[in-house]
Amino acid sequence: MNNKSRRDFLIKTGYGLGGLAVSGFLPGGGVIASAFADDPALQALADANPLAPKAPHFAPKAKTVIWLHMSGAPSTLDLYDYKPQLVKQAGTGIPASFLQGIKTSTQGGVTKLIATKRDWKQHGQSGAWFSDWLPNLAEHADDLAFIKSSVTVGATHDISIMKLNTGGLNPGRPTLGAWVQYALGSANPNLPAYVVLYNDKREPRGGVTNWESGFLPAVYQGTPFRPGNSPILHLNNPEYLAAAEKRHALDLLKQINQQHAANYPTDSELQARTESYELAYRMQETAPEAVDFSKESDATKALYGLNDEITRPYGELLLRARRLTERGVRFVQVVSGPTDIKGDSRDWDAHQNIEDNHSKHSKIIDKPIAGLLKDLKAKGLLDETLVVWTSEFGRTPWSESGDGRDHNPWGYTQWMAGGGVKAGYTHGGTDELGVQAIKGTEVDTYDLHATVLNQLGLDHLKLIYKYQGRSERPTVVYGKVIKELIA
């Protein structure tokens, strides 16, 4: 007699999306201790289906998140953070007072200050500064809430990307999207609640660590959608298998599983496996349609830059992100770059020739992101969609190789839009040369995560998963909501 309970199975295993059978066991096991744990009815529902919709802790401002990761780390000194003093002191050494309290030994060391040849203007009623690299996004100055005092830990891409996505410096922690899916479940039973989009033939730097579920059940990890009309591997039927045959095969399999499961009423493994197959079957219809923008108007396609060879790949990602948002996907993570650009300019990592690198990548993302904001607003979706523009760190005001910039985790810019944030507001800032965030205004990754969760109606202090005897939460033992950013 198999005495494993439904709870034991669902907690220790996750059944995958895209036609995969039940996936791996979690080390040490876990105990779900969410906001609904004290409600037997809701807990029973969660036991039966871990992706069932769940209530937030309080009324949310946003229903979904579009997380725009600028891979490679752009220099926000050359995009949003205008520093007249840096222009004046370009070519000179940096005063020692600006380096107090930080460790600067990354790659190139501290060399002379550089200022790129940008034209800067203030835009909108907020008077936000933008360089001429972002002319389209500048038109949305009054829609953005800037965080100009962002900080993080680490100055290598892999470590800082992991911290950006998971809050941790080592593999094994859930990503923010996984926590959201765990806390809220799915709003659309025919699509994953957490989707990752990227515009390269290969997975983004770090691969699955960008969207892993960590110690949460594997069912909560993100589902990567590849570019093209077949977004999920192994989802389409083989050419020789007709849809009717597939349906008959699933019906037969379901019948056999149900007959076998009747002998083991306390073991839900076969039920979970059957539900996984059924979800994959439904996704064969819904997933391709969700990312198919062929029926979008020519005006909409042009809005995202699909009529331009340079902006088309990233524009397609953001148009798909909007379509997924409309269909109830809770967390859409969009990773920019690498692109077909060769050499050091494949992403934003401009250790050399920042003028060439950033001019290309700014053009790639400027029109599509502006188009996304305009489209969301026109469709009445921006108020309930939280758009986050973020990166693993910023870049230094001093040069590397004479014409590039090194990594800067001590002070850089990120922004949010929609989803109940205070449009046109700027939080914090950096010193006169853009080295460090102003003391007392710093926003760490943990604070960003706490604020995003808050907009979804989730208290990061109450979002708990018990793992190996420890009560884990998305912000570890840190994090505070940046209340000044909330409308």
mmCIF file of C-alpha atoms in Angstrom, residues 57-443:
data_model
loop_
_atom_site.group_PDB
_atom_site.id
_atom_site.type_symbol
_atom_site.label_atom_id
_atom_site.label_comp_id
_atom_site.label_asym_id
_atom_site.label_seq_id
_atom_site.Cartn_x
_atom_site.Cartn_y
_atom_site.Cartn_z
ATOM 1 C CA HIS A 57 -1.995 39.302 0.961
ATOM 2 C CA PHE A 58 -3.732 42.573 0.138
ATOM 3 C CA ALA A 59 -5.293 44.370 -2.820
ATOM 4 C CA PRO A 60 -2.708 44.536 -5.613
ATOM 5 C CA LYS A 61 -1.852 47.545 -7.756
ATOM 6 C CA ALA A 62 -0.494 45.334 -10.563
ATOM 7 C CA LYS A 63 -1.618 42.037 -12.053
ATOM 8 C CA THR A 64 1.544 41.224 -13.985
ATOM 9 C CA VAL A 65 5.213 42.173 -14.281
ATOM 10 C CA ILE A 66 7.262 42.714 -17.440
ATOM 11 C CA TRP A 67 10.890 42.504 -16.283
ATOM 12 C CA LEU A 68 13.281 44.042 -18.829
ATOM 13 C CA HIS A 69 16.828 42.874 -18.123
ATOM 14 C CA MET A 70 19.491 44.802 -20.040
ATOM 15 C CA SER A 71 22.081 42.033 -20.266
ATOM 16 C CA GLY A 72 25.714 43.105 -20.081
ATOM 17 C CA ALA A 73 25.026 46.211 -17.998
ATOM 18 C CA PRO A 74 24.568 49.548 -19.799
ATOM 19 C CA SER A 75 26.201 52.726 -18.587
ATOM 20 C CA THR A 76 23.297 54.652 -17.106
ATOM 21 C CA LEU A 77 25.718 57.582 -16.829
ATOM 22 C CA ASP A 78 25.321 57.807 -20.609
ATOM 23 C CA LEU A 79 21.554 57.252 -20.691
ATOM 24 C CA TYR A 80 19.787 58.833 -17.687
ATOM 25 C CA ASP A 81 22.267 60.187 -15.145
ATOM 26 C CA TYR A 82 23.585 63.514 -16.461
ATOM 27 C CA LYS A 83 26.780 64.633 -14.692
ATOM 28 C CA PRO A 84 28.047 68.085 -15.767
ATOM 29 C CA GLN A 85 30.990 67.696 -13.385
ATOM 30 C CA LEU A 86 32.067 64.529 -15.160
ATOM 31 C CA VAL A 87 32.108 66.421 -18.445
ATOM 32 C CA LYS A 88 34.254 69.152 -16.891
ATOM 33 C CA GLN A 89 36.746 66.741 -15.299
ATOM 34 C CA ALA A 90 37.027 64.307 -18.210
ATOM 35 C CA GLY A 91 40.641 63.322 -18.839
ATOM 36 C CA THR A 92 41.711 63.840 -15.240
ATOM 37 C CA GLY A 93 42.181 61.394 -12.391
ATOM 38 C CA ILE A 94 39.310 60.801 -9.989
ATOM 39 C CA PRO A 95 39.693 62.405 -6.534
ATOM 40 C CA ALA A 96 40.311 59.829 -3.822
ATOM 41 C CA SER A 97 37.334 61.101 -1.827
ATOM 42 C CA PHE A 98 34.936 59.575 -4.382
ATOM 43 C CA LEU A 99 36.411 56.096 -3.842
ATOM 44 C CA GLN A 100 36.118 55.930 -0.077
ATOM 45 C CA GLY A 101 34.365 52.825 1.212
ATOM 46 C CA ILE A 102 34.462 50.811 -2.022
ATOM 47 C CA LYS A 103 36.744 48.207 -3.539
ATOM 48 C CA THR A 104 37.542 49.068 -7.140
ATOM 49 C CA SER A 105 39.699 46.153 -8.296
ATOM 50 C CA THR A 106 37.537 44.746 -11.076
ATOM 51 C CA GLN A 107 39.340 44.530 -14.414
ATOM 52 C CA GLY A 108 40.923 47.732 -15.629
ATOM 53 C CA GLY A 109 41.583 49.487 -12.355
ATOM 54 C CA VAL A 110 40.846 53.160 -11.765
ATOM 55 C CA THR A 111 42.040 55.292 -14.668
ATOM 56 C CA LYS A 112 41.126 58.712 -16.049
ATOM 57 C CA LEU A 113 37.548 59.965 -16.164
ATOM 58 C CA ILE A 114 35.736 59.911 -19.494
ATOM 59 C CA ALA A 115 32.560 61.597 -20.686
ATOM 60 C CA THR A 116 30.859 60.369 -23.829
ATOM 61 C CA LYS A 117 29.834 62.833 -26.502
ATOM 62 C CA ARG A 118 26.151 62.972 -25.734
ATOM 63 C CA ASP A 119 23.576 65.727 -25.991
ATOM 64 C CA TRP A 120 21.447 65.907 -22.857
ATOM 65 C CA LYS A 121 17.946 67.363 -22.439
ATOM 66 C CA GLN A 122 15.252 67.407 -19.805
ATOM 67 C CA HIS A 123 11.885 65.980 -20.792
ATOM 68 C CA GLY A 124 8.279 66.113 -19.615
ATOM 69 C CA GLN A 125 6.868 67.910 -16.624
ATOM 70 C CA SER A 126 9.156 65.824 -14.426
ATOM 71 C CA GLY A 127 12.227 67.308 -16.103
ATOM 72 C CA ALA A 128 13.931 63.913 -16.262
ATOM 73 C CA TRP A 129 17.271 63.887 -18.055
ATOM 74 C CA PHE A 130 17.803 61.690 -21.113
ATOM 75 C CA SER A 131 20.709 61.519 -23.512
ATOM 76 C CA ASP A 132 20.213 61.580 -27.252
ATOM 77 C CA TRP A 133 20.657 57.802 -27.299
ATOM 78 C CA LEU A 134 17.051 57.379 -26.055
ATOM 79 C CA PRO A 135 14.880 59.849 -28.035
ATOM 80 C CA ASN A 136 11.765 57.649 -28.091
ATOM 81 C CA LEU A 137 11.867 56.600 -24.451
ATOM 82 C CA ALA A 138 12.395 60.247 -23.474
ATOM 83 C CA GLU A 139 8.846 60.928 -24.683
ATOM 84 C CA HIS A 140 7.648 58.780 -21.751
ATOM 85 C CA ALA A 141 9.590 60.672 -19.087
ATOM 86 C CA ASP A 142 6.435 61.331 -17.098
ATOM 87 C CA ASP A 143 5.494 57.634 -17.085
ATOM 88 C CA LEU A 144 8.707 56.484 -15.410
ATOM 89 C CA ALA A 145 9.706 56.237 -11.760
ATOM 90 C CA PHE A 146 13.499 56.366 -11.613
ATOM 91 C CA ILE A 147 15.678 54.642 -9.025
ATOM 92 C CA LYS A 148 18.970 56.504 -9.395
ATOM 93 C CA SER A 149 20.629 55.065 -6.291
ATOM 94 C CA SER A 150 20.636 51.369 -7.183
ATOM 95 C CA VAL A 151 23.354 49.211 -5.624
ATOM 96 C CA THR A 152 24.252 45.537 -5.661
ATOM 97 C CA VAL A 153 26.928 43.100 -4.518
ATOM 98 C CA GLY A 154 29.595 41.711 -6.801
ATOM 99 C CA ALA A 155 31.069 43.081 -9.978
ATOM 100 C CA THR A 156 31.064 40.017 -12.224
ATOM 101 C CA HIS A 157 28.174 39.367 -14.584
ATOM 102 C CA ASP A 158 27.282 35.828 -13.538
ATOM 103 C CA ILE A 159 27.215 36.614 -9.815
ATOM 104 C CA SER A 160 25.364 39.909 -10.174
ATOM 105 C CA ILE A 161 22.814 38.474 -12.627
ATOM 106 C CA MET A 162 22.124 35.704 -10.141
ATOM 107 C CA LYS A 163 21.601 38.271 -7.407
ATOM 108 C CA LEU A 164 19.384 40.366 -9.670
ATOM 109 C CA ASN A 165 17.110 37.410 -10.387
ATOM 110 C CA THR A 166 17.235 35.450 -7.120
ATOM 111 C CA GLY A 167 18.553 37.799 -4.437
ATOM 112 C CA GLY A 168 21.357 35.295 -3.735
ATOM 113 C CA LEU A 169 25.014 35.031 -4.680
ATOM 114 C CA ASN A 170 24.997 31.236 -5.033
ATOM 115 C CA PRO A 171 22.848 28.904 -7.138
ATOM 116 C CA GLY A 172 19.843 27.245 -5.540
ATOM 117 C CA ARG A 173 17.545 30.137 -4.652
ATOM 118 C CA PRO A 174 14.251 30.734 -6.494
ATOM 119 C CA THR A 175 14.034 33.585 -8.938
ATOM 120 C CA LEU A 176 11.591 36.419 -8.328
ATOM 121 C CA GLY A 177 9.269 35.087 -11.022
ATOM 122 C CA ALA A 178 9.195 31.674 -9.326
ATOM 123 C CA TRP A 179 8.210 33.295 -6.024
ATOM 124 C CA VAL A 180 5.411 35.182 -7.788
ATOM 125 C CA GLN A 181 4.108 31.981 -9.386
ATOM 126 C CA TYR A 182 4.315 30.151 -6.056
ATOM 127 C CA ALA A 183 2.467 32.920 -4.230
ATOM 128 C CA LEU A 184 -0.262 33.676 -6.776
ATOM 129 C CA GLY A 185 -0.595 30.602 -8.974
ATOM 130 C CA SER A 186 -1.674 30.857 -12.582
ATOM 131 C CA ALA A 187 -4.315 33.204 -13.965
ATOM 132 C CA ASN A 188 -4.533 31.212 -17.209
ATOM 133 C CA PRO A 189 -4.617 27.393 -17.001
ATOM 134 C CA ASN A 190 -3.520 27.129 -20.629
ATOM 135 C CA LEU A 191 -0.253 29.062 -20.309
ATOM 136 C CA PRO A 192 2.673 29.117 -17.866
ATOM 137 C CA ALA A 193 2.407 31.841 -15.237
ATOM 138 C CA TYR A 194 6.115 32.673 -15.600
ATOM 139 C CA VAL A 195 7.613 33.056 -19.090
ATOM 140 C CA VAL A 196 11.147 34.032 -20.162
ATOM 141 C CA LEU A 197 11.778 35.629 -23.582
ATOM 142 C CA TYR A 198 15.144 36.137 -25.248
ATOM 143 C CA ASN A 199 16.225 37.051 -28.767
ATOM 144 C CA ASP A 200 19.285 34.886 -29.283
ATOM 145 C CA LYS A 201 19.702 31.366 -30.597
ATOM 146 C CA ARG A 202 21.354 30.448 -27.307
ATOM 147 C CA GLU A 203 20.008 30.798 -23.784
ATOM 148 C CA PRO A 204 20.981 33.965 -21.893
ATOM 149 C CA ARG A 205 24.166 34.080 -19.826
ATOM 150 C CA GLY A 206 23.699 31.715 -16.878
ATOM 151 C CA GLY A 207 20.985 29.651 -18.557
ATOM 152 C CA VAL A 208 18.344 28.191 -16.270
ATOM 153 C CA THR A 209 19.694 30.063 -13.222
ATOM 154 C CA ASN A 210 17.887 33.068 -14.731
ATOM 155 C CA TRP A 211 14.492 31.412 -14.163
ATOM 156 C CA GLU A 212 15.043 28.487 -11.778
ATOM 157 C CA SER A 213 12.676 27.537 -8.957
ATOM 158 C CA GLY A 214 15.516 26.756 -6.541
ATOM 159 C CA PHE A 215 14.235 25.022 -3.427
ATOM 160 C CA LEU A 216 10.622 25.652 -4.418
ATOM 161 C CA PRO A 217 8.886 22.767 -6.218
ATOM 162 C CA ALA A 218 10.040 22.546 -9.822
ATOM 163 C CA VAL A 219 6.545 23.345 -11.085
ATOM 164 C CA TYR A 220 7.231 27.003 -10.264
ATOM 165 C CA GLN A 221 10.285 27.507 -12.464
ATOM 166 C CA GLY A 222 9.988 29.770 -15.500
ATOM 167 C CA THR A 223 9.267 28.477 -18.983
ATOM 168 C CA PRO A 224 11.661 29.863 -21.622
ATOM 169 C CA PHE A 225 10.082 30.765 -24.951
ATOM 170 C CA ARG A 226 12.529 30.664 -27.844
ATOM 171 C CA PRO A 227 12.365 33.110 -30.742
ATOM 172 C CA GLY A 228 10.261 31.953 -33.688
ATOM 173 C CA ASN A 229 6.853 30.374 -34.173
ATOM 174 C CA SER A 230 7.641 27.270 -32.093
ATOM 175 C CA PRO A 231 8.488 28.808 -28.726
ATOM 176 C CA ILE A 232 8.709 25.663 -26.553
ATOM 177 C CA LEU A 233 10.961 22.700 -27.242
ATOM 178 C CA HIS A 234 9.246 19.354 -27.859
ATOM 179 C CA LEU A 235 5.776 20.923 -27.750
ATOM 180 C CA ASN A 236 4.797 20.301 -31.356
ATOM 181 C CA ASN A 237 3.688 16.844 -32.488
ATOM 182 C CA PRO A 238 5.928 14.867 -34.841
ATOM 183 C CA GLU A 239 4.932 15.366 -38.457
ATOM 184 C CA TYR A 240 3.499 11.871 -38.741
ATOM 185 C CA LEU A 241 1.211 12.257 -35.690
ATOM 186 C CA ALA A 242 -2.181 13.805 -36.394
ATOM 187 C CA ALA A 243 -3.930 15.896 -33.751
ATOM 188 C CA ALA A 244 -6.783 13.371 -33.510
ATOM 189 C CA GLU A 245 -4.320 10.550 -32.892
ATOM 190 C CA LYS A 246 -2.646 12.559 -30.127
ATOM 191 C CA ARG A 247 -6.013 13.217 -28.490
ATOM 192 C CA HIS A 248 -7.000 9.540 -28.649
ATOM 193 C CA ALA A 249 -3.628 8.534 -27.195
ATOM 194 C CA LEU A 250 -4.006 10.959 -24.285
ATOM 195 C CA ASP A 251 -7.566 9.769 -23.630
ATOM 196 C CA LEU A 252 -6.392 6.178 -23.514
ATOM 197 C CA LEU A 253 -3.464 7.056 -21.265
ATOM 198 C CA LYS A 254 -5.769 8.997 -18.971
ATOM 199 C CA GLN A 255 -8.179 6.068 -18.739
ATOM 200 C CA ILE A 256 -5.395 3.617 -17.899
ATOM 201 C CA ASN A 257 -3.917 5.978 -15.304
ATOM 202 C CA GLN A 258 -7.314 6.526 -13.684
ATOM 203 C CA GLN A 259 -7.933 2.787 -13.442
ATOM 204 C CA HIS A 260 -4.531 2.255 -11.861
ATOM 205 C CA ALA A 261 -4.917 5.269 -9.557
ATOM 206 C CA ALA A 262 -8.167 3.843 -8.198
ATOM 207 C CA ASN A 263 -6.072 1.205 -6.452
ATOM 208 C CA TYR A 264 -4.018 3.911 -4.714
ATOM 209 C CA PRO A 265 -6.428 6.704 -3.708
ATOM 210 C CA THR A 266 -3.862 8.476 -1.510
ATOM 211 C CA ASP A 267 -1.191 8.656 -4.235
ATOM 212 C CA SER A 268 -1.691 11.621 -6.560
ATOM 213 C CA GLU A 269 1.367 11.000 -8.751
ATOM 214 C CA LEU A 270 -0.623 9.594 -11.658
ATOM 215 C CA GLN A 271 -3.157 12.407 -11.402
ATOM 216 C CA ALA A 272 -0.393 15.006 -11.486
ATOM 217 C CA ARG A 273 1.263 13.276 -14.430
ATOM 218 C CA THR A 274 -2.030 13.217 -16.323
ATOM 219 C CA GLU A 275 -2.622 16.912 -15.609
ATOM 220 C CA SER A 276 0.861 17.660 -16.950
ATOM 221 C CA TYR A 277 0.080 15.913 -20.215
ATOM 222 C CA GLU A 278 -3.223 17.760 -20.484
ATOM 223 C CA LEU A 279 -1.574 21.136 -19.918
ATOM 224 C CA ALA A 280 0.983 20.375 -22.595
ATOM 225 C CA TYR A 281 -1.839 19.410 -24.968
ATOM 226 C CA ARG A 282 -3.655 22.692 -24.319
ATOM 227 C CA MET A 283 -0.439 24.642 -24.763
ATOM 228 C CA GLN A 284 0.008 23.192 -28.239
ATOM 229 C CA GLU A 285 -2.820 25.510 -29.228
ATOM 230 C CA THR A 286 -2.423 28.426 -26.829
ATOM 231 C CA ALA A 287 1.354 28.977 -26.706
ATOM 232 C CA PRO A 288 1.916 29.467 -30.469
ATOM 233 C CA GLU A 289 -1.146 31.731 -30.660
ATOM 234 C CA ALA A 290 0.007 33.790 -27.696
ATOM 235 C CA VAL A 291 3.290 34.711 -29.370
ATOM 236 C CA ASP A 292 1.928 34.982 -32.914
ATOM 237 C CA PHE A 293 1.707 38.661 -33.822
ATOM 238 C CA SER A 294 0.866 38.105 -37.494
ATOM 239 C CA LYS A 295 -2.651 39.451 -36.942
ATOM 240 C CA GLU A 296 -1.460 42.596 -35.196
ATOM 241 C CA SER A 297 -2.026 45.766 -37.211
ATOM 242 C CA ASP A 298 0.748 47.286 -39.297
ATOM 243 C CA ALA A 299 0.591 50.350 -37.054
ATOM 244 C CA THR A 300 1.198 48.224 -33.958
ATOM 245 C CA LYS A 301 4.088 46.403 -35.579
ATOM 246 C CA ALA A 302 5.643 49.714 -36.577
ATOM 247 C CA LEU A 303 5.160 51.008 -33.031
ATOM 248 C CA TYR A 304 7.458 48.238 -31.762
ATOM 249 C CA GLY A 305 9.944 48.728 -34.591
ATOM 250 C CA LEU A 306 9.156 45.541 -36.482
ATOM 251 C CA ASN A 307 9.593 47.413 -39.758
ATOM 252 C CA ASP A 308 13.277 48.065 -39.006
ATOM 253 C CA GLU A 309 15.942 45.383 -39.237
ATOM 254 C CA ILE A 310 17.764 46.725 -36.164
ATOM 255 C CA THR A 311 14.782 46.970 -33.824
ATOM 256 C CA ARG A 312 12.758 44.005 -35.097
ATOM 257 C CA PRO A 313 14.190 41.167 -32.925
ATOM 258 C CA TYR A 314 13.770 42.997 -29.619
ATOM 259 C CA GLY A 315 10.500 44.564 -30.772
ATOM 260 C CA GLU A 316 9.094 41.093 -31.411
ATOM 261 C CA LEU A 317 9.954 40.087 -27.845
ATOM 262 C CA LEU A 318 8.136 43.072 -26.366
ATOM 263 C CA LEU A 319 5.082 42.629 -28.581
ATOM 264 C CA ARG A 320 4.942 39.029 -27.429
ATOM 265 C CA ALA A 321 5.340 40.205 -23.838
ATOM 266 C CA ARG A 322 2.277 42.413 -24.258
ATOM 267 C CA ARG A 323 0.279 39.537 -25.767
ATOM 268 C CA LEU A 324 1.254 37.253 -22.879
ATOM 269 C CA THR A 325 0.275 39.962 -20.411
ATOM 270 C CA GLU A 326 -3.159 40.219 -22.022
ATOM 271 C CA ARG A 327 -3.557 36.466 -21.617
ATOM 272 C CA GLY A 328 -2.915 36.436 -17.888
ATOM 273 C CA VAL A 329 0.778 35.493 -17.655
ATOM 274 C CA ARG A 330 1.883 36.895 -14.304
ATOM 275 C CA PHE A 331 5.624 37.388 -14.845
ATOM 276 C CA VAL A 332 7.273 37.964 -18.227
ATOM 277 C CA GLN A 333 11.065 38.188 -18.064
ATOM 278 C CA VAL A 334 12.661 39.676 -21.205
ATOM 279 C CA VAL A 335 16.440 39.403 -21.597
ATOM 280 C CA SER A 336 18.032 41.763 -24.116
ATOM 281 C CA GLY A 337 21.008 40.641 -26.186
ATOM 282 C CA PRO A 338 23.200 39.046 -27.232
ATOM 283 C CA THR A 339 22.470 40.068 -30.798
ATOM 284 C CA ASP A 340 23.917 39.264 -34.197
ATOM 285 C CA ILE A 341 26.443 42.045 -33.593
ATOM 286 C CA LYS A 342 29.878 40.458 -33.485
ATOM 287 C CA GLY A 343 32.706 40.797 -30.971
ATOM 288 C CA ASP A 344 32.569 42.922 -27.848
ATOM 289 C CA SER A 345 29.303 44.593 -28.881
ATOM 290 C CA ARG A 346 27.139 41.481 -28.652
ATOM 291 C CA ASP A 347 25.587 42.908 -25.475
ATOM 292 C CA TRP A 348 25.916 46.071 -23.333
ATOM 293 C CA ASP A 349 29.261 45.034 -21.790
ATOM 294 C CA ALA A 350 31.247 48.021 -23.139
ATOM 295 C CA HIS A 351 34.746 47.627 -21.759
ATOM 296 C CA GLN A 352 35.924 49.035 -25.080
ATOM 297 C CA ASN A 353 34.510 51.557 -27.545
ATOM 298 C CA ILE A 354 31.421 52.483 -25.563
ATOM 299 C CA GLU A 355 30.330 54.971 -28.241
ATOM 300 C CA ASP A 356 29.927 52.251 -30.837
ATOM 301 C CA ASN A 357 28.535 49.669 -28.406
ATOM 302 C CA HIS A 358 25.924 51.836 -26.729
ATOM 303 C CA SER A 359 24.829 53.608 -29.890
ATOM 304 C CA LYS A 360 23.897 50.198 -31.333
ATOM 305 C CA HIS A 361 22.224 48.744 -28.265
ATOM 306 C CA SER A 362 20.355 51.941 -27.443
ATOM 307 C CA LYS A 363 18.838 51.887 -30.900
ATOM 308 C CA ILE A 364 17.903 48.216 -30.479
ATOM 309 C CA ILE A 365 15.848 48.833 -27.320
ATOM 310 C CA ASP A 366 14.746 52.495 -27.462
ATOM 311 C CA LYS A 367 11.849 52.337 -29.899
ATOM 312 C CA PRO A 368 10.520 48.920 -28.806
ATOM 313 C CA ILE A 369 10.376 49.863 -25.105
ATOM 314 C CA ALA A 370 8.733 53.194 -25.903
ATOM 315 C CA GLY A 371 6.304 51.298 -28.119
ATOM 316 C CA LEU A 372 5.507 48.844 -25.319
ATOM 317 C CA LEU A 373 4.687 51.667 -22.898
ATOM 318 C CA LYS A 374 2.551 53.475 -25.452
ATOM 319 C CA ASP A 375 0.723 50.292 -26.439
ATOM 320 C CA LEU A 376 0.037 49.262 -22.837
ATOM 321 C CA LYS A 377 -1.305 52.722 -22.089
ATOM 322 C CA ALA A 378 -3.526 52.774 -25.193
ATOM 323 C CA LYS A 379 -5.018 49.395 -24.263
ATOM 324 C CA GLY A 380 -5.613 50.413 -20.650
ATOM 325 C CA LEU A 381 -3.070 47.852 -19.444
ATOM 326 C CA LEU A 382 -0.290 50.068 -18.077
ATOM 327 C CA ASP A 383 -2.079 50.755 -14.800
ATOM 328 C CA GLU A 384 -2.153 47.034 -13.998
ATOM 329 C CA THR A 385 1.175 46.072 -15.590
ATOM 330 C CA LEU A 386 4.425 46.824 -13.777
ATOM 331 C CA VAL A 387 7.293 47.361 -16.234
ATOM 332 C CA VAL A 388 10.772 47.144 -14.674
ATOM 333 C CA TRP A 389 13.944 48.263 -16.526
ATOM 334 C CA THR A 390 16.924 46.758 -14.784
ATOM 335 C CA SER A 391 20.442 45.375 -15.111
ATOM 336 C CA GLU A 392 23.038 43.485 -13.100
ATOM 337 C CA PHE A 393 24.992 46.699 -12.314
ATOM 338 C CA GLY A 394 26.052 49.977 -13.918
ATOM 339 C CA ARG A 395 29.355 51.260 -15.293
ATOM 340 C CA THR A 396 32.116 53.491 -13.962
ATOM 341 C CA PRO A 397 32.849 57.129 -14.845
ATOM 342 C CA TRP A 398 36.497 56.246 -15.439
ATOM 343 C CA SER A 399 37.714 54.562 -18.585
ATOM 344 C CA GLU A 400 38.934 51.129 -19.377
ATOM 345 C CA SER A 401 41.132 50.715 -22.458
ATOM 346 C CA GLY A 402 40.732 54.455 -22.951
ATOM 347 C CA ASP A 403 37.272 54.365 -24.528
ATOM 348 C CA GLY A 404 35.184 51.931 -22.472
ATOM 349 C CA ARG A 405 33.803 51.696 -18.931
ATOM 350 C CA ASP A 406 34.274 49.143 -16.164
ATOM 351 C CA HIS A 407 31.639 47.568 -13.883
ATOM 352 C CA ASN A 408 29.962 49.678 -11.196
ATOM 353 C CA PRO A 409 27.830 48.039 -8.470
ATOM 354 C CA TRP A 410 27.967 51.110 -6.173
ATOM 355 C CA GLY A 411 25.521 53.472 -7.893
ATOM 356 C CA TYR A 412 23.439 53.230 -11.082
ATOM 357 C CA THR A 413 19.934 53.811 -12.469
ATOM 358 C CA GLN A 414 16.926 51.532 -12.865
ATOM 359 C CA TRP A 415 13.278 52.455 -13.431
ATOM 360 C CA MET A 416 9.710 51.212 -13.134
ATOM 361 C CA ALA A 417 6.521 52.235 -14.915
ATOM 362 C CA GLY A 418 2.816 51.478 -14.506
ATOM 363 C CA GLY A 419 1.528 49.081 -11.872
ATOM 364 C CA GLY A 420 0.791 51.734 -9.266
ATOM 365 C CA VAL A 421 4.213 53.402 -9.103
ATOM 366 C CA LYS A 422 4.611 57.170 -8.842
ATOM 367 C CA ALA A 423 5.041 58.295 -12.443
ATOM 368 C CA GLY A 424 7.509 61.122 -13.010
ATOM 369 C CA TYR A 425 9.234 60.544 -9.667
ATOM 370 C CA THR A 426 12.982 60.134 -9.081
ATOM 371 C CA HIS A 427 14.317 58.359 -6.015
ATOM 372 C CA GLY A 428 17.881 58.919 -4.856
ATOM 373 C CA GLY A 429 20.899 59.783 -6.940
ATOM 374 C CA THR A 430 24.651 59.359 -7.261
ATOM 375 C CA ASP A 431 27.551 61.658 -6.408
ATOM 376 C CA GLU A 432 28.762 64.374 -8.796
ATOM 377 C CA LEU A 433 30.839 61.921 -10.824
ATOM 378 C CA GLY A 434 28.383 58.997 -10.754
ATOM 379 C CA VAL A 435 30.504 56.621 -8.695
ATOM 380 C CA GLN A 436 28.406 55.894 -5.595
ATOM 381 C CA ALA A 437 24.769 56.198 -4.567
ATOM 382 C CA ILE A 438 23.995 59.019 -2.153
ATOM 383 C CA LYS A 439 24.120 57.670 1.373
ATOM 384 C CA GLY A 440 20.727 56.889 2.862
ATOM 385 C CA THR A 441 18.989 56.513 -0.512
ATOM 386 C CA GLU A 442 20.473 53.172 -1.653
ATOM 387 C CA VAL A 443 18.133 50.615 -3.225
#
